[in-house]
mmCIF file of C-alpha atoms in Angstrom:
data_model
loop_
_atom_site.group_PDB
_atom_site.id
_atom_site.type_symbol
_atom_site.label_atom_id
_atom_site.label_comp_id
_atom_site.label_asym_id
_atom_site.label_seq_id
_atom_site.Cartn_x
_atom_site.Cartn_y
_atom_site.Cartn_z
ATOM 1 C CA UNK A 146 12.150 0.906 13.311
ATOM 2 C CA UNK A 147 15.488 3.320 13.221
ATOM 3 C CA UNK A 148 17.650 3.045 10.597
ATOM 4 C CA UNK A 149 16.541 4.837 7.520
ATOM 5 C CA UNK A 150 18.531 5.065 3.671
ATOM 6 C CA UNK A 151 17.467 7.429 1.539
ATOM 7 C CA UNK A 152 18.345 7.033 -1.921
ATOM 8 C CA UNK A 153 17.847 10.210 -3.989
ATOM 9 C CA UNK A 154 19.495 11.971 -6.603
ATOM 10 C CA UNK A 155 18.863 15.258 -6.169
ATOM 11 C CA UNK A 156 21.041 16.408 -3.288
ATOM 12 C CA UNK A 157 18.830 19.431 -1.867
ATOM 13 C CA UNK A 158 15.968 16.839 -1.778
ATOM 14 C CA UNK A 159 17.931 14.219 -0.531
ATOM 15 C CA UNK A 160 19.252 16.362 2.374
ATOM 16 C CA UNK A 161 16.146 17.872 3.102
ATOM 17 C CA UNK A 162 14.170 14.191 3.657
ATOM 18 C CA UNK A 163 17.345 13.173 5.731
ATOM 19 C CA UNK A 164 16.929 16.070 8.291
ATOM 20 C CA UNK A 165 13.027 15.970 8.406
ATOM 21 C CA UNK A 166 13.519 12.229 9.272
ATOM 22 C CA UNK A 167 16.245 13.026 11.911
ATOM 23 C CA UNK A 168 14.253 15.674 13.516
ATOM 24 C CA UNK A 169 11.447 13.054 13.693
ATOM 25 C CA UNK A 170 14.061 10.449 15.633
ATOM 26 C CA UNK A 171 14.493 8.248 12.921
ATOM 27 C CA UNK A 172 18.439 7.597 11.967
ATOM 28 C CA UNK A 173 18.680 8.342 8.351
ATOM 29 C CA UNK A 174 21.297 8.117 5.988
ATOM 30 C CA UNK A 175 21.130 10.101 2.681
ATOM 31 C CA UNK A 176 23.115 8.814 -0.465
ATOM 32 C CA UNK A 177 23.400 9.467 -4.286
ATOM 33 C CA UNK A 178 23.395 6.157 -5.761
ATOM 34 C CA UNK A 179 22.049 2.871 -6.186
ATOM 35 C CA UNK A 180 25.499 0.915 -6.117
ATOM 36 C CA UNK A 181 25.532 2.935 -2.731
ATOM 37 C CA UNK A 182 22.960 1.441 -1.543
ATOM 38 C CA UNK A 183 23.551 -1.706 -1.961
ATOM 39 C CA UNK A 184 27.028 -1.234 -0.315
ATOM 40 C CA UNK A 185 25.499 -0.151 2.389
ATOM 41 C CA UNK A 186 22.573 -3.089 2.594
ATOM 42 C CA UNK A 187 25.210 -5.397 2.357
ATOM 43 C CA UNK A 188 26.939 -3.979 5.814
ATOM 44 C CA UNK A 189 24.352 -4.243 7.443
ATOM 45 C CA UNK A 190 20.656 -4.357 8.153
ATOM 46 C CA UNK A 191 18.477 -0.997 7.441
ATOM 47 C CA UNK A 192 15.141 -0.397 8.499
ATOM 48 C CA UNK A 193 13.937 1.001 5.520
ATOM 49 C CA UNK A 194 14.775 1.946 2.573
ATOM 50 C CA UNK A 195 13.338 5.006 0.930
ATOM 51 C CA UNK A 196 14.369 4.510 -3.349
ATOM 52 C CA UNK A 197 13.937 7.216 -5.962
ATOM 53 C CA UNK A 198 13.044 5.431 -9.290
ATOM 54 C CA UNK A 199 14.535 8.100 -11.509
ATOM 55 C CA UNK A 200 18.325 6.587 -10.262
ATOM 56 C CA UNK A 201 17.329 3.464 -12.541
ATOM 57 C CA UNK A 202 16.810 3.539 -16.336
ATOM 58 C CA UNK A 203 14.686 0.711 -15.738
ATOM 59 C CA UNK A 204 12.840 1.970 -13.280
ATOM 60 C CA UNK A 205 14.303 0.238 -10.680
ATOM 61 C CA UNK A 206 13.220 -3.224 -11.389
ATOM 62 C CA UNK A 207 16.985 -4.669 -11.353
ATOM 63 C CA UNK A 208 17.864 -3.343 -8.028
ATOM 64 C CA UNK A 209 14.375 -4.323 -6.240
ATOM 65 C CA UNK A 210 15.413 -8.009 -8.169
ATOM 66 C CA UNK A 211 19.107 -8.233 -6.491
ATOM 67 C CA UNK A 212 17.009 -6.999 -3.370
ATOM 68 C CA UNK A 213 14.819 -9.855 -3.372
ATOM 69 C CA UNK A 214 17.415 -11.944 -4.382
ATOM 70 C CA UNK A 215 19.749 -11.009 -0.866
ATOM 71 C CA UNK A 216 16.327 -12.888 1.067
ATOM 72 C CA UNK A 217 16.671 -8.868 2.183
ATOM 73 C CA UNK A 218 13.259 -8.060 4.632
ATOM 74 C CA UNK A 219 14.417 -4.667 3.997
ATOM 75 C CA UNK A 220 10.822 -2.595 3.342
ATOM 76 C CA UNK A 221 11.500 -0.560 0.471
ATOM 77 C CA UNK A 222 9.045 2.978 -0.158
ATOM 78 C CA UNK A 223 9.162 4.402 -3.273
ATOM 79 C CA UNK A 224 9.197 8.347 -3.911
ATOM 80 C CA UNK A 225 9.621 9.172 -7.098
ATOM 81 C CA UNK A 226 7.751 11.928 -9.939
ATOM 82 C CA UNK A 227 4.303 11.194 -11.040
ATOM 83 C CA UNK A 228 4.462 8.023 -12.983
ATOM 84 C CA UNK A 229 1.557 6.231 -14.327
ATOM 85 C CA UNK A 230 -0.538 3.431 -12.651
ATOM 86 C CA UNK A 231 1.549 0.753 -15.015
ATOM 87 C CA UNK A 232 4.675 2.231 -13.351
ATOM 88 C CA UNK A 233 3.313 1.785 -9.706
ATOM 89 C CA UNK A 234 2.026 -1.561 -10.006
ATOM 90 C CA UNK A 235 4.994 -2.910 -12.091
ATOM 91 C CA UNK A 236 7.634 -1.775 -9.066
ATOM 92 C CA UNK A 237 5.222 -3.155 -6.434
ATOM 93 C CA UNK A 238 4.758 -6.170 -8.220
ATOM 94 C CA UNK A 239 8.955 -6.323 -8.315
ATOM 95 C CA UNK A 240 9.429 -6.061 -4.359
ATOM 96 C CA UNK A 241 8.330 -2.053 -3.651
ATOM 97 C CA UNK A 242 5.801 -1.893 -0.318
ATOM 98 C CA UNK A 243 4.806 1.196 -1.040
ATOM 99 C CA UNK A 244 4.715 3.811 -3.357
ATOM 100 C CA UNK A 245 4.868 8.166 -3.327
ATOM 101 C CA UNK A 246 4.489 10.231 -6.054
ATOM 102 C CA UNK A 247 6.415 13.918 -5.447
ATOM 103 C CA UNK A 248 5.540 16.452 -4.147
ATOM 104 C CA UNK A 249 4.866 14.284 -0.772
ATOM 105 C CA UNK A 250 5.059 15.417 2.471
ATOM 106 C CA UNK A 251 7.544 14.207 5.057
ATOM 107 C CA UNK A 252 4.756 13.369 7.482
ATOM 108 C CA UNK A 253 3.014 11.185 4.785
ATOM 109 C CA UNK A 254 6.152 9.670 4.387
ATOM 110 C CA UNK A 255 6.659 8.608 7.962
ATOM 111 C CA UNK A 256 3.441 7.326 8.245
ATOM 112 C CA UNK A 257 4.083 4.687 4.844
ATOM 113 C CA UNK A 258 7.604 3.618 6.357
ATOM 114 C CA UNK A 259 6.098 3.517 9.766
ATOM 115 C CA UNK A 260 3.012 1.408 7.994
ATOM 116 C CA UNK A 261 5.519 -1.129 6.064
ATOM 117 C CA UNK A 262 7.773 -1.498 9.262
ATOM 118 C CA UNK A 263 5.527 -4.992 9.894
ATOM 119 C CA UNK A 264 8.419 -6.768 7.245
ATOM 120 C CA UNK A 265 10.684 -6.570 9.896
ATOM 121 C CA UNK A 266 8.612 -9.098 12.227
ATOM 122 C CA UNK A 267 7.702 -12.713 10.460
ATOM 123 C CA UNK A 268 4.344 -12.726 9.809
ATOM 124 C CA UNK A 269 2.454 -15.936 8.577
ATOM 125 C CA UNK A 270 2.494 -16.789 4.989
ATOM 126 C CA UNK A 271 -0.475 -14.421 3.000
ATOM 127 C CA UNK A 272 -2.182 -16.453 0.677
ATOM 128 C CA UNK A 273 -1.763 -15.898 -3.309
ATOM 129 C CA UNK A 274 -4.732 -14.653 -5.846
ATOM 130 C CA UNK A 275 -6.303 -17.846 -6.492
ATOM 131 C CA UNK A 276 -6.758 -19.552 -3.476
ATOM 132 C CA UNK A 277 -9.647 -17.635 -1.671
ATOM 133 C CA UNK A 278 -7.529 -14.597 -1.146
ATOM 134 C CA UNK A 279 -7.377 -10.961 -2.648
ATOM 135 C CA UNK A 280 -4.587 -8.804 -1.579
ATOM 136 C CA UNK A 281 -4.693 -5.306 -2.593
ATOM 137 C CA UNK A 282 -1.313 -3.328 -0.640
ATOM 138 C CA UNK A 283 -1.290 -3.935 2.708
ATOM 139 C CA UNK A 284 -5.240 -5.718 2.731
ATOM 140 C CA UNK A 285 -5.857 -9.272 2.356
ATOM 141 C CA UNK A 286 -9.336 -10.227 1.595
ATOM 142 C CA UNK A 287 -9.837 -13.907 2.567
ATOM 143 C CA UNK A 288 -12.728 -14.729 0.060
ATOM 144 C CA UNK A 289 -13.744 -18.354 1.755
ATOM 145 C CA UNK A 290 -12.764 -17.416 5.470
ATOM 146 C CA UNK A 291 -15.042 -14.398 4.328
ATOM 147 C CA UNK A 292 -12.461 -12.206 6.569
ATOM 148 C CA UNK A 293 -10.809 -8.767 5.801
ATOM 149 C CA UNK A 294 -7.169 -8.507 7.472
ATOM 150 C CA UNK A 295 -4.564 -5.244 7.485
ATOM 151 C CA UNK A 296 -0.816 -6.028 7.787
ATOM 152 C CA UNK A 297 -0.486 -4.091 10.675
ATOM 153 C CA UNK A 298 -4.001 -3.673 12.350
ATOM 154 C CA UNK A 299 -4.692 -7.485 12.005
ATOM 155 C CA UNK A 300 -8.240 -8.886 11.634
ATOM 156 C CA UNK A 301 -11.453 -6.150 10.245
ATOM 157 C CA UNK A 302 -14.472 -7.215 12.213
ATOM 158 C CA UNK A 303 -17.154 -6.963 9.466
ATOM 159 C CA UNK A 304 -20.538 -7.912 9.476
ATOM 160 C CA UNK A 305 -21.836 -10.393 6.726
ATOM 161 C CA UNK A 306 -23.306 -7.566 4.306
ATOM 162 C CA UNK A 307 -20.232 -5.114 5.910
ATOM 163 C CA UNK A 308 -17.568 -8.037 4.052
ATOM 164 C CA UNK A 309 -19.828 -8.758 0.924
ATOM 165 C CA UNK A 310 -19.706 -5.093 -0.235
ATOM 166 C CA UNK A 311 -16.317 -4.833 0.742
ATOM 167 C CA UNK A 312 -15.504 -8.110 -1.437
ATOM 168 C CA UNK A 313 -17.590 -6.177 -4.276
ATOM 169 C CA UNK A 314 -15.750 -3.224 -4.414
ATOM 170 C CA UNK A 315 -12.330 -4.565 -4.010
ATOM 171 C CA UNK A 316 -12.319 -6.860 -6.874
ATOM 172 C CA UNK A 317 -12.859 -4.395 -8.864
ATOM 173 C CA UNK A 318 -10.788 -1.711 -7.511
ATOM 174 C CA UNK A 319 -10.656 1.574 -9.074
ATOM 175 C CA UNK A 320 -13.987 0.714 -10.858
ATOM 176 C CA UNK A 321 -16.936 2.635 -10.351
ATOM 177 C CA UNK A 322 -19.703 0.622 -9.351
ATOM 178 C CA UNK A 323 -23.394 1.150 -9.177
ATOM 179 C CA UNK A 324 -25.744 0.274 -6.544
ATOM 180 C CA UNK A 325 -27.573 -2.130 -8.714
ATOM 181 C CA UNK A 326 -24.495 -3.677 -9.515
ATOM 182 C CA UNK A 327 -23.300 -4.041 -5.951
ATOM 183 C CA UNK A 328 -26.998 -5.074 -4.563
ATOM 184 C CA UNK A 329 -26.740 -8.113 -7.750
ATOM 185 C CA UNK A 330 -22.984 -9.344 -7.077
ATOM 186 C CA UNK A 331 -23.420 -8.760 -3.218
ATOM 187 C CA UNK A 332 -26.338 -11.466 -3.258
ATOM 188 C CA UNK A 333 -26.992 -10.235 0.196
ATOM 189 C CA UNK A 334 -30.318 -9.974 1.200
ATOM 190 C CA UNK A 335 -30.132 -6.790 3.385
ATOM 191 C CA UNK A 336 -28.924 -5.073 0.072
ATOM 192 C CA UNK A 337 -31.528 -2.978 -1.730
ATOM 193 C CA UNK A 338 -30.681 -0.943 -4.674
ATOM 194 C CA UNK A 339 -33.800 0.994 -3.755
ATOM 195 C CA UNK A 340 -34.129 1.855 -0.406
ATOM 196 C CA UNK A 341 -30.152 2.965 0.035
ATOM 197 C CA UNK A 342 -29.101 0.438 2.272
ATOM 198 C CA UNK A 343 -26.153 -0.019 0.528
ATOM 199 C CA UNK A 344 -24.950 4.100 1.559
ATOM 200 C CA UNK A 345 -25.523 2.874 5.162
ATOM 201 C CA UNK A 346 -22.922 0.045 4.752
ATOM 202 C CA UNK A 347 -20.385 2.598 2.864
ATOM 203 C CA UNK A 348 -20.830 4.785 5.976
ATOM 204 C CA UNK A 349 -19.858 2.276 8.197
ATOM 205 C CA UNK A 350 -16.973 0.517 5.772
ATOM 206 C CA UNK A 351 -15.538 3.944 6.254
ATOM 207 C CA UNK A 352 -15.586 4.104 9.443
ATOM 208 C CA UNK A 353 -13.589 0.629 10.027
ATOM 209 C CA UNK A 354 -11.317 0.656 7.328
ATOM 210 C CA UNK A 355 -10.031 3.964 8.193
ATOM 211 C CA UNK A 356 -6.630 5.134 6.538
ATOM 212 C CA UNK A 357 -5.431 2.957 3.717
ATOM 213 C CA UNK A 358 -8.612 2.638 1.664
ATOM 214 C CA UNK A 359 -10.908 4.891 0.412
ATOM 215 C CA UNK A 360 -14.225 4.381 -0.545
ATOM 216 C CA UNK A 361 -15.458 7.641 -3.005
ATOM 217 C CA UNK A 362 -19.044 8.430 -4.270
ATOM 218 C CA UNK A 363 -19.753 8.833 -7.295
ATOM 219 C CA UNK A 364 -23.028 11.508 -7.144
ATOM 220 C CA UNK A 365 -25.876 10.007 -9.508
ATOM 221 C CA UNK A 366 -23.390 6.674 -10.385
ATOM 222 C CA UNK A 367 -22.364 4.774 -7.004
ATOM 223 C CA UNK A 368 -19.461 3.640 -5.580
ATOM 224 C CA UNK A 369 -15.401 3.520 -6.402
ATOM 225 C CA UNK A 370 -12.927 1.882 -3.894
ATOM 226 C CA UNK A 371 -9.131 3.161 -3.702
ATOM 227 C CA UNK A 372 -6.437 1.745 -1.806
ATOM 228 C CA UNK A 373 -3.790 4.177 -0.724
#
């Protein structure tokens, strides 16, 4: 991945992103405007695109729309001012890969366009909500296949209990979840609201899953799952 737009209003932000991403050996383009940008998708392909919302009175729905519409496997990152979590999921659910809420820093941003750069290689179909499969960003939780797969890093290797309380907590993201709740829906037997089994398996979740999810206690409650 090379060729980087970013598409921001402000100009001192715009040229400040452009340089940092430069000095980083990326080769990025700054401009004002969406109707730039899509003059400049339409000459030819880009990398990734980096899209400030506050361009579009609509948020940005209509241009991720004529995006989609160009069959573009442009990844588009979002960095825009703290919105809420109706915003995020609405623009996601139009086309965005990934989201950032300013103040970010330019190393965080490298590491999302880096971590959506898999668009740019075919990758096999991911199954829609419904059919065995949760996706939450960049995870897809295989319900039936009972397997946990990143777009980038591929298959999780997960022990049975390791995918049931990984299952739990995902479906209801952002949720906090007790132990008893997890030990009833996990219907595993080496779960045991009692005995704290269930903090072992956090502590090694966390461990395999890394960047991209976060998996919070919640002292005296139990357990909330993030994904970043």
């Amino acid at each position: 991945m090379n060729r980087l737009l970013v598409v921001e209003g402000q100009r001192g932000l715009r040229d400040a992103i452009t340089t940092s991403l430069q000095g980083r050996g990326f080769a990025a383009t700054g401009i004002a405007t969406l109707a730039a940008a899509c003059d400049a998708l339409e000459q030819g392909p880009i990398d990734a695109l980096v899209l400030d919302l506050s361009l579009a009175d609509d948020g940005g729905i209509a241009f991720l729309t004529w995006l989609k519409a160009q069959s573009s496997r442009t990844p588009v990152v979002i960095a825009t001012g703290a919105g809420s979590s109706a915003d995020r999921v609405t623009v996601l659910e139009a086309g965005a890969d990934d989201y950032l809420s300013k103040p970010f820093s330019v190393r965080e941003l490298v590491a999302r366009i880096r971590a959506v750069g898999w668009r740019r290689t075919p990758q096999r179909a991911m199954p829609e909500e419904g059919h065995g499969a949760l996706r939450r960003g960049a995870w897809e939780l295989d319900v039936k296949r009972r397997e946990l797969q990143h777009r980038t890093r591929g298959m999780i290797a997960l022990t049975d209990a390791e995918f049931s309380l990984v299952s739990v907590l995902l479906q209801d993201e952002g949720k906090t979840l007790s132990r008893q709740e997890i030990a009833h829906r996990g219907r595993n037997q080496e779960f045991s609201d009692g005995d704290r089994s269930i903090d072992v398996y956090v502590g090694r979740l966390r461990r395999k899953l890394g960047a991209g999810i976060t998996i919070r206690t919640i002292r005296g409650v139990g357990y909330v799952i993030e994904v970043l």
